[in-house]
CSV table of C-alpha atoms in Angstrom, one decimal:
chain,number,residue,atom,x,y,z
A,1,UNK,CA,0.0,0.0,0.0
A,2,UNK,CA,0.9,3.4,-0.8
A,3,UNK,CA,1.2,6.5,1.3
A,4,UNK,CA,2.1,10.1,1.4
A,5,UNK,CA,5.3,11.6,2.0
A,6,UNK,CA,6.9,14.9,1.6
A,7,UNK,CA,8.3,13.4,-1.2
A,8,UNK,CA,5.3,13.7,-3.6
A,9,UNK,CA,3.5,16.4,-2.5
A,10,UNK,CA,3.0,19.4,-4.1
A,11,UNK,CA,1.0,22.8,-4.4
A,12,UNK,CA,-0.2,24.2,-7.9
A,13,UNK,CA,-2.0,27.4,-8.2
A,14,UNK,CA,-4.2,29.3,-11.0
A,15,UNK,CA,-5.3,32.4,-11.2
A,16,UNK,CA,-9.7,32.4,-11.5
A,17,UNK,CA,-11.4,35.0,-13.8
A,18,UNK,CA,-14.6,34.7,-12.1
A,19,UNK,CA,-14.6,33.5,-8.0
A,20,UNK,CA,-14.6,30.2,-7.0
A,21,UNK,CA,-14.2,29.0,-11.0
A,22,UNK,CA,-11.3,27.3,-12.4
A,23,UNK,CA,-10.4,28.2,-15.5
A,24,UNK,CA,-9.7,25.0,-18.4
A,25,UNK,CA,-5.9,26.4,-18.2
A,26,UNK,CA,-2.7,25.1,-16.9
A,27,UNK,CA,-1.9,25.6,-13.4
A,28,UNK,CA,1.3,26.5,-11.8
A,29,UNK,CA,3.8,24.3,-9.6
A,30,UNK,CA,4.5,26.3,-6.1
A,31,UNK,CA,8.2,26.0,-5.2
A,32,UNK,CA,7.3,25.3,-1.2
A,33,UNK,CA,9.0,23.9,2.2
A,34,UNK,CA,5.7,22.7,3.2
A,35,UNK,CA,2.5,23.7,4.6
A,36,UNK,CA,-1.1,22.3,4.1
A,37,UNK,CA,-4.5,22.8,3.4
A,38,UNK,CA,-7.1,23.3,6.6
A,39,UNK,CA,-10.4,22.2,6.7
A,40,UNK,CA,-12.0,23.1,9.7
A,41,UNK,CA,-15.8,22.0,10.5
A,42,UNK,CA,-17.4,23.2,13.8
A,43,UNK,CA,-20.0,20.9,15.5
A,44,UNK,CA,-22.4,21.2,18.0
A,45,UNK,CA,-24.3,18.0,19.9
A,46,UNK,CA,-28.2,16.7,20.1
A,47,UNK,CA,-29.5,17.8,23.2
A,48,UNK,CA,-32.6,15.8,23.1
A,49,UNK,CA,-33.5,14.2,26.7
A,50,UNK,CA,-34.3,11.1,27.8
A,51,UNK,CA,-31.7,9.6,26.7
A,52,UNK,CA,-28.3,7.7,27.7
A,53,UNK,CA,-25.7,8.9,25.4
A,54,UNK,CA,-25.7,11.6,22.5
A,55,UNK,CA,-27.7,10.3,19.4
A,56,UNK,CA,-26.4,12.7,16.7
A,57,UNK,CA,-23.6,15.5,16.2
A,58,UNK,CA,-24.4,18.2,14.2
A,59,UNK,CA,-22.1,20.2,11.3
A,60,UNK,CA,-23.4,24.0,11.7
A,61,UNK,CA,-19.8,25.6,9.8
A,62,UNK,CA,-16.9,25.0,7.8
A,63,UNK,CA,-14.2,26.7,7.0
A,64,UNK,CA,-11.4,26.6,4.2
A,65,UNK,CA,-7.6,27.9,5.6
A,66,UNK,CA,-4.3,27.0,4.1
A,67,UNK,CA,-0.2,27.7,4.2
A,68,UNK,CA,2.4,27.6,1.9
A,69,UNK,CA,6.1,28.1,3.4
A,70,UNK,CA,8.7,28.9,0.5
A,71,UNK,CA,12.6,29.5,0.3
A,72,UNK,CA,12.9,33.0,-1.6
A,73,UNK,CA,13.5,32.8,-5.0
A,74,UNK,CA,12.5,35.6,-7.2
A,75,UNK,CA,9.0,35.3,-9.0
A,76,UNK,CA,7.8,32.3,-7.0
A,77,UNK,CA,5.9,34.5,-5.1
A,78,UNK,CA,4.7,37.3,-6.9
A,79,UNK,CA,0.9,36.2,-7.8
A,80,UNK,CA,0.4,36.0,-4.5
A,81,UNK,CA,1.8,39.5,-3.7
A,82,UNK,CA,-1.1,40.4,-6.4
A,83,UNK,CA,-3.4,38.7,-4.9
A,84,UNK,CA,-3.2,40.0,-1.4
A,85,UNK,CA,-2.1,43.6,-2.6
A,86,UNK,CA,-5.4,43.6,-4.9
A,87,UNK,CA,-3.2,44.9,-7.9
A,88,UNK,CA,-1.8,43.0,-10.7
A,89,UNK,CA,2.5,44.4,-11.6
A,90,UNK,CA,2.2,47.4,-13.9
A,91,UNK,CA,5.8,48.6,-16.1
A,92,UNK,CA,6.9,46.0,-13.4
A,93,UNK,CA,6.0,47.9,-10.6
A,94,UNK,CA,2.5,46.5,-7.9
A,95,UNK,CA,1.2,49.1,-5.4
A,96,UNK,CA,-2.4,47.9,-3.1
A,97,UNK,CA,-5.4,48.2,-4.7
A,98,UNK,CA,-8.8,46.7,-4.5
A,99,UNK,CA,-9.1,44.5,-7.4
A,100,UNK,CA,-10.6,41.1,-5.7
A,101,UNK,CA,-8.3,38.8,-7.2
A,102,UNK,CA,-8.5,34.6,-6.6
A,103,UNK,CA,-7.0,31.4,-6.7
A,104,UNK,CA,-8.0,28.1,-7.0
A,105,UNK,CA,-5.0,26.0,-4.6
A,106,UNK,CA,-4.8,22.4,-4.8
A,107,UNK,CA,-2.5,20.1,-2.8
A,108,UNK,CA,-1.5,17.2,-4.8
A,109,UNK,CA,-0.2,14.3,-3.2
A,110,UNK,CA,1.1,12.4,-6.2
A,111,UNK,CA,2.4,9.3,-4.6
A,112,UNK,CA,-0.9,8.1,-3.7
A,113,UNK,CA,-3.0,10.1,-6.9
A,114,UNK,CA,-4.8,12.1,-4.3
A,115,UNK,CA,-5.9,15.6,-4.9
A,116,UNK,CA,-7.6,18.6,-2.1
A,117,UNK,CA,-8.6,21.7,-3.9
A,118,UNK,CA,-10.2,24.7,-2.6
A,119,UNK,CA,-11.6,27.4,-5.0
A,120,UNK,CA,-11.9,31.2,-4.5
A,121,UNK,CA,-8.9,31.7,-2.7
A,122,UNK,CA,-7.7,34.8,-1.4
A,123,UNK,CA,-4.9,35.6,0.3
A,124,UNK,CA,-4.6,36.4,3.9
A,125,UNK,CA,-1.2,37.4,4.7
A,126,UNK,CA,2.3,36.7,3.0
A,127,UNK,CA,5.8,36.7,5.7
A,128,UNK,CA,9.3,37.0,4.4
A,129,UNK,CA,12.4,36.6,7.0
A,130,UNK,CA,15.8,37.9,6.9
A,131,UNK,CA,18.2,36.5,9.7
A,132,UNK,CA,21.9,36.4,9.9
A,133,UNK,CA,23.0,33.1,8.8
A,134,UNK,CA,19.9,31.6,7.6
A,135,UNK,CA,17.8,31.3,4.3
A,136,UNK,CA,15.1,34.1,3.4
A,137,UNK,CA,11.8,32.2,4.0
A,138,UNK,CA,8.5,33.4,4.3
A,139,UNK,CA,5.0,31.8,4.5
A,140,UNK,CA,1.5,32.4,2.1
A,141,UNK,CA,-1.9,31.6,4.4
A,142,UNK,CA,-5.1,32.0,2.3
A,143,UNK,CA,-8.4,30.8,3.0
A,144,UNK,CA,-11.0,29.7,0.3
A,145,UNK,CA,-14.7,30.3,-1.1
A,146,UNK,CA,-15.4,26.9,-1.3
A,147,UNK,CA,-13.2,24.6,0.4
A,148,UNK,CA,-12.5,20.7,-0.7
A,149,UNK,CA,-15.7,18.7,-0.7
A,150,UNK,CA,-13.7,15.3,-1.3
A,151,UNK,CA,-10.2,13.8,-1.0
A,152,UNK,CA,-10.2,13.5,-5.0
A,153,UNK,CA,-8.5,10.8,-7.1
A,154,UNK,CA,-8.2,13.5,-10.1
A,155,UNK,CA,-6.7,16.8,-10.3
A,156,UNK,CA,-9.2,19.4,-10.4
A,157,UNK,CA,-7.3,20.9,-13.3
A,158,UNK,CA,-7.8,20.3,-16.8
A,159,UNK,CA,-4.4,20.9,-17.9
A,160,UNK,CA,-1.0,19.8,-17.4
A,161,UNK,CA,0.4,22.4,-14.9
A,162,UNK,CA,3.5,24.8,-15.8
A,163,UNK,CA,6.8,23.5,-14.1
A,164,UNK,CA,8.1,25.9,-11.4
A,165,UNK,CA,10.5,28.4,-12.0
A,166,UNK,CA,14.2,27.4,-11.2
A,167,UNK,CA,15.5,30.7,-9.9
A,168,UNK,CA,18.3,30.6,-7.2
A,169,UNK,CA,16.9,30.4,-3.7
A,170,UNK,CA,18.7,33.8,-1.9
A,171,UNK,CA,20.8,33.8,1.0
A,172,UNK,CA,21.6,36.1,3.4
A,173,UNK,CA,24.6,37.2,2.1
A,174,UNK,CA,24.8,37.7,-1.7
A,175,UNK,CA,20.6,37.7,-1.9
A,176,UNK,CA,20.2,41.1,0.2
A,177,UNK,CA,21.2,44.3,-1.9
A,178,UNK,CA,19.6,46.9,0.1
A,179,UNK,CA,18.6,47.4,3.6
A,180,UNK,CA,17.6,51.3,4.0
A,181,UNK,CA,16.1,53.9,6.4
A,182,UNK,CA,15.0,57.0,5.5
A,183,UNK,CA,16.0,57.0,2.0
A,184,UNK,CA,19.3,56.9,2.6
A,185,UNK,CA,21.2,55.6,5.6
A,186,UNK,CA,22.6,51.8,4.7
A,187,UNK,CA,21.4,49.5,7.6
A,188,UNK,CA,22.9,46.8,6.1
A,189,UNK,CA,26.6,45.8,5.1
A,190,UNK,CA,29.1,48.3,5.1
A,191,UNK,CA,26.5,50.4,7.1
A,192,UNK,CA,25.1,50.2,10.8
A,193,UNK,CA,24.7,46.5,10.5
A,194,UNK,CA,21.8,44.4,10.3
A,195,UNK,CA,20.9,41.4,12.1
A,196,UNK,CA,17.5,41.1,10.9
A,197,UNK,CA,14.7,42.4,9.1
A,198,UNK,CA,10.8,41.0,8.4
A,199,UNK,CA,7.6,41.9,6.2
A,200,UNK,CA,4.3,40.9,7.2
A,201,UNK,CA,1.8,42.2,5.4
A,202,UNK,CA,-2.0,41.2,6.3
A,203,UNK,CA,-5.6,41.8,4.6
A,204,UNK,CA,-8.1,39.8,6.5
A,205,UNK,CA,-10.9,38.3,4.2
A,206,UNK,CA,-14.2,39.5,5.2
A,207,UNK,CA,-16.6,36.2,5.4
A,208,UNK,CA,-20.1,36.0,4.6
A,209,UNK,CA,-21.3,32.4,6.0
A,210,UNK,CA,-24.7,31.6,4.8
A,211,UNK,CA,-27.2,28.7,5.7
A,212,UNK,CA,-27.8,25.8,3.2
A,213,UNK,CA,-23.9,25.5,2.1
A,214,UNK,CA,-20.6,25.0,3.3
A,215,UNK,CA,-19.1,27.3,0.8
A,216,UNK,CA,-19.2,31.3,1.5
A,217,UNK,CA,-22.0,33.5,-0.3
A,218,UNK,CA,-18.9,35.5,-0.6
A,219,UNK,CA,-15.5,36.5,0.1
A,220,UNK,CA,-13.9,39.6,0.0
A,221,UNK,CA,-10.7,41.8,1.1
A,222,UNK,CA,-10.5,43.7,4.3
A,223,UNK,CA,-8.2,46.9,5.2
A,224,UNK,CA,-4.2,45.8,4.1
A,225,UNK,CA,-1.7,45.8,7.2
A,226,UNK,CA,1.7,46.5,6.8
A,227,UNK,CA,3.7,45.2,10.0
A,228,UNK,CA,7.5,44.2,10.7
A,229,UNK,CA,10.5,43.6,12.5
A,230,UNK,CA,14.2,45.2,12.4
A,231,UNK,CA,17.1,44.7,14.6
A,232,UNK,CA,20.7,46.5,14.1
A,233,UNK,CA,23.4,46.4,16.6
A,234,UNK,CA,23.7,50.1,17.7
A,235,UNK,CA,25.7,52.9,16.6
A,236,UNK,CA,25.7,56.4,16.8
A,237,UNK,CA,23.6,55.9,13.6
A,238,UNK,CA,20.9,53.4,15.1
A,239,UNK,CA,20.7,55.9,17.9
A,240,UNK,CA,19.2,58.3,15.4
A,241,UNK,CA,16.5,55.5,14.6
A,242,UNK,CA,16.0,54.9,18.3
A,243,UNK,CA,15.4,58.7,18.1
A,244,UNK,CA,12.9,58.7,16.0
A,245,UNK,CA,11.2,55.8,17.8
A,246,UNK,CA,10.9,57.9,21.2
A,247,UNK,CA,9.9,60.6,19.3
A,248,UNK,CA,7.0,59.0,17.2
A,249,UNK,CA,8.4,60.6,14.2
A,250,UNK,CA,7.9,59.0,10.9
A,251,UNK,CA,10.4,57.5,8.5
A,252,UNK,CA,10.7,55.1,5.7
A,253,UNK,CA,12.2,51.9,4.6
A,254,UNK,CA,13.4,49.7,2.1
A,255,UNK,CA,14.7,46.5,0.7
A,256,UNK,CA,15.9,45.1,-2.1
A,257,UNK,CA,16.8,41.3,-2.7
A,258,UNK,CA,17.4,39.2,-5.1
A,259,UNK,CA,20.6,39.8,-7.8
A,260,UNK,CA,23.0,42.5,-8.5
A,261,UNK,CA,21.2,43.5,-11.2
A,262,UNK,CA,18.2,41.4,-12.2
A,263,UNK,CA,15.9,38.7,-10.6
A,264,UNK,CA,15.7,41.2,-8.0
A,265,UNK,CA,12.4,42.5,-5.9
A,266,UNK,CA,12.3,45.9,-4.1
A,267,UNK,CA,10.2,46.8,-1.5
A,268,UNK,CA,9.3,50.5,-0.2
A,269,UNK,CA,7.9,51.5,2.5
A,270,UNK,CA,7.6,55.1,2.4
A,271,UNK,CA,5.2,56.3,5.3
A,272,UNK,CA,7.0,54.1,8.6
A,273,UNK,CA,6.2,54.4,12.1
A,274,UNK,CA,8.2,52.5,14.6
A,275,UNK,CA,5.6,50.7,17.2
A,276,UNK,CA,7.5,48.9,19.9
A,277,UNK,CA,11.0,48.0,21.0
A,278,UNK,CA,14.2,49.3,22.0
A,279,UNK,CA,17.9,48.3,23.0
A,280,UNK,CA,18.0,44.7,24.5
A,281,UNK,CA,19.4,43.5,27.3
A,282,UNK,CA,23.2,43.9,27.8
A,283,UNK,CA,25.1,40.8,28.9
A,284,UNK,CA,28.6,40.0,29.2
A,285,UNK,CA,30.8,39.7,25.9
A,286,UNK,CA,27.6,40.5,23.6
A,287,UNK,CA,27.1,43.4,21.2
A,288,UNK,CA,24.4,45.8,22.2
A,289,UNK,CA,20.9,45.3,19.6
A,290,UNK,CA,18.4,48.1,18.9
A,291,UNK,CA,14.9,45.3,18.3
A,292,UNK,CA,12.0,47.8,16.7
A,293,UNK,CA,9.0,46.7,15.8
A,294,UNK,CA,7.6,48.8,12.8
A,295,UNK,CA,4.3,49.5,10.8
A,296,UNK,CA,3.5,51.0,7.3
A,297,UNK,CA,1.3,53.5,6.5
A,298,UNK,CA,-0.5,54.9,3.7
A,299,UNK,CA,1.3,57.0,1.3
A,300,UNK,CA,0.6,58.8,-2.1
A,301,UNK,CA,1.9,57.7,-4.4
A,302,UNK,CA,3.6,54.4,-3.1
A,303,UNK,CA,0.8,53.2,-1.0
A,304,UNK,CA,1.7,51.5,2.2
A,305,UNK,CA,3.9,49.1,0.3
A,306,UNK,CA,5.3,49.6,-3.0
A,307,UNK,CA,7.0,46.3,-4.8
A,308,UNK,CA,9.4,46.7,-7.7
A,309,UNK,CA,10.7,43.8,-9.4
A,310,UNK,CA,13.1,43.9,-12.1
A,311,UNK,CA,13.4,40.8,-14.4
């Protein structure tokens, strides 16, 4: 008998023109680390009397959730970037908007031939993670329209899917090509020194539950949130950052990873507010950190968060 492993399971995506409709195209493989699809069903028991034990329990909701965890390569992650920004890249550059845009997401588990889609996807939120000597990673979590009905033994897809893209996964080191504050002050090598930096940017789907189906009546975007984290060892230029912290004045930031000069994605930040944080804890034989915790605000033109990727 056969079973699952990491091994043979995969994620393809493809876009949907209408909401909980998948197209007759070919989907996309997702380069991923892991994850899964959720499907979460809430119960409730029979409380008839008279009796010894509970005769029935009762399916009054489900719901649809999944994760995708990824190794940062460029492009593997942009149509989900569009998807949760509500914007599709224009002259390369995506900016939020309020375009409902969905997915159906289907796990494939090829070493058994068993298949979990969910339709009308949108996403929920997108992570990326920069730490000193690790891997940039991040994770996608969406939650669906319709969520799977069946553990298939067919591919809801109608076409053979396009192969993954085989872009370099970025490190640390030669993947980060910009770390700024303020439009100009280098946080990162050669400048103050940075020991980490995350994105997490959020947009809540707005359910609408309705009786007489497990799939939604509909599905839309809430308000995007732009949060993250950022740690530098302190200098006399991280105390002007601290500065602006205890001051609750606003800033900006940026990022840029990828190449030197292509397969590279920048992201600004232009309207920054640091939130929470400060110098940690001093200890013998350690460097001193400055941890902030930050959140983006809207701006014209850039919105919140701007994304610039260059081929």
């Amino acid at each position: 008998m056969s079973r699952a492993t990491g091994r043979g399971y995969r994620v393809a995506y493809l876009q949907e023109v209408t909401p909980g409709t998948t197209p007759n195209t070919a989907p996309t493989i997702m380069r991923t680390t892991g994850g899964g699809m959720a499907f979460g069903a809430s119960t409730v028991e029979s409380e008839e009397v008279q009796l010894f034990e509970v005769p029935d329990v009762i399916r009054t909701n489900v719901e649809g959730t999944g994760t995708i965890n990824f190794e940062y390569s460029y492009g593997t992650i942009h149509p989900f970037l569009e998807n949760l920004m509500g914007a599709a890249f224009a002259t390369n550059v995506l900016r939020v908007g309020n375009t409902l845009r969905t997915m159906t997401i289907e796990d494939q588990f090829t070493d058994i031939s068993r298949f979990l889609a969910a339709r009308g996807c949108i996403i929920e939120a997108i992570t990326i993670t920069l730490a000193q000597g690790q891997k940039i990673t991040g994770s996608i979590t969406y939650r669906a329209l319709t969520p799977p009905t069946s553990f298939a033994n067919a591919t809801t897809f109608g076409t053979a899917p396009i192969a993954a893209n085989t872009n370099p996964i970025l490190s640390p080191i030669g993947g980060v090509q910009l770390i700024q504050e303020s439009g100009a002050v280098n946080l990162g090598a050669g400048g103050i020194g940075c020991l980490g930096f995350t994105i997490t940017l959020t947009r809540q789907g707005i359910q609408m539950p309705q009786l007489g189906s497990t799939a939604l009546a509909g599905l839309d975007q809430g308000t995007l949130v732009c949060t993250g984290t950022l740690s530098l060892y302190v200098t006399t230029g991280a105390g002007l950052i601290l500065d602006k912290y205890l001051s609750d004045t606003s800033t900006s930031l940026a990022l840029t990873v990828g190449g030197a000069a292509s397969l590279r994605d920048a992201y600004l930040f232009s309207n920054v507010k640091f939130t929470e944080g400060g110098i940690g804890e001093m200890a013998r034989n350690t460097p001193a950190n400055l941890n902030l915790s930050w959140q983006a605000l809207t701006s014209s033109p850039n919105t919140s968060v701007q994304v610039t990727r260059t081929p």
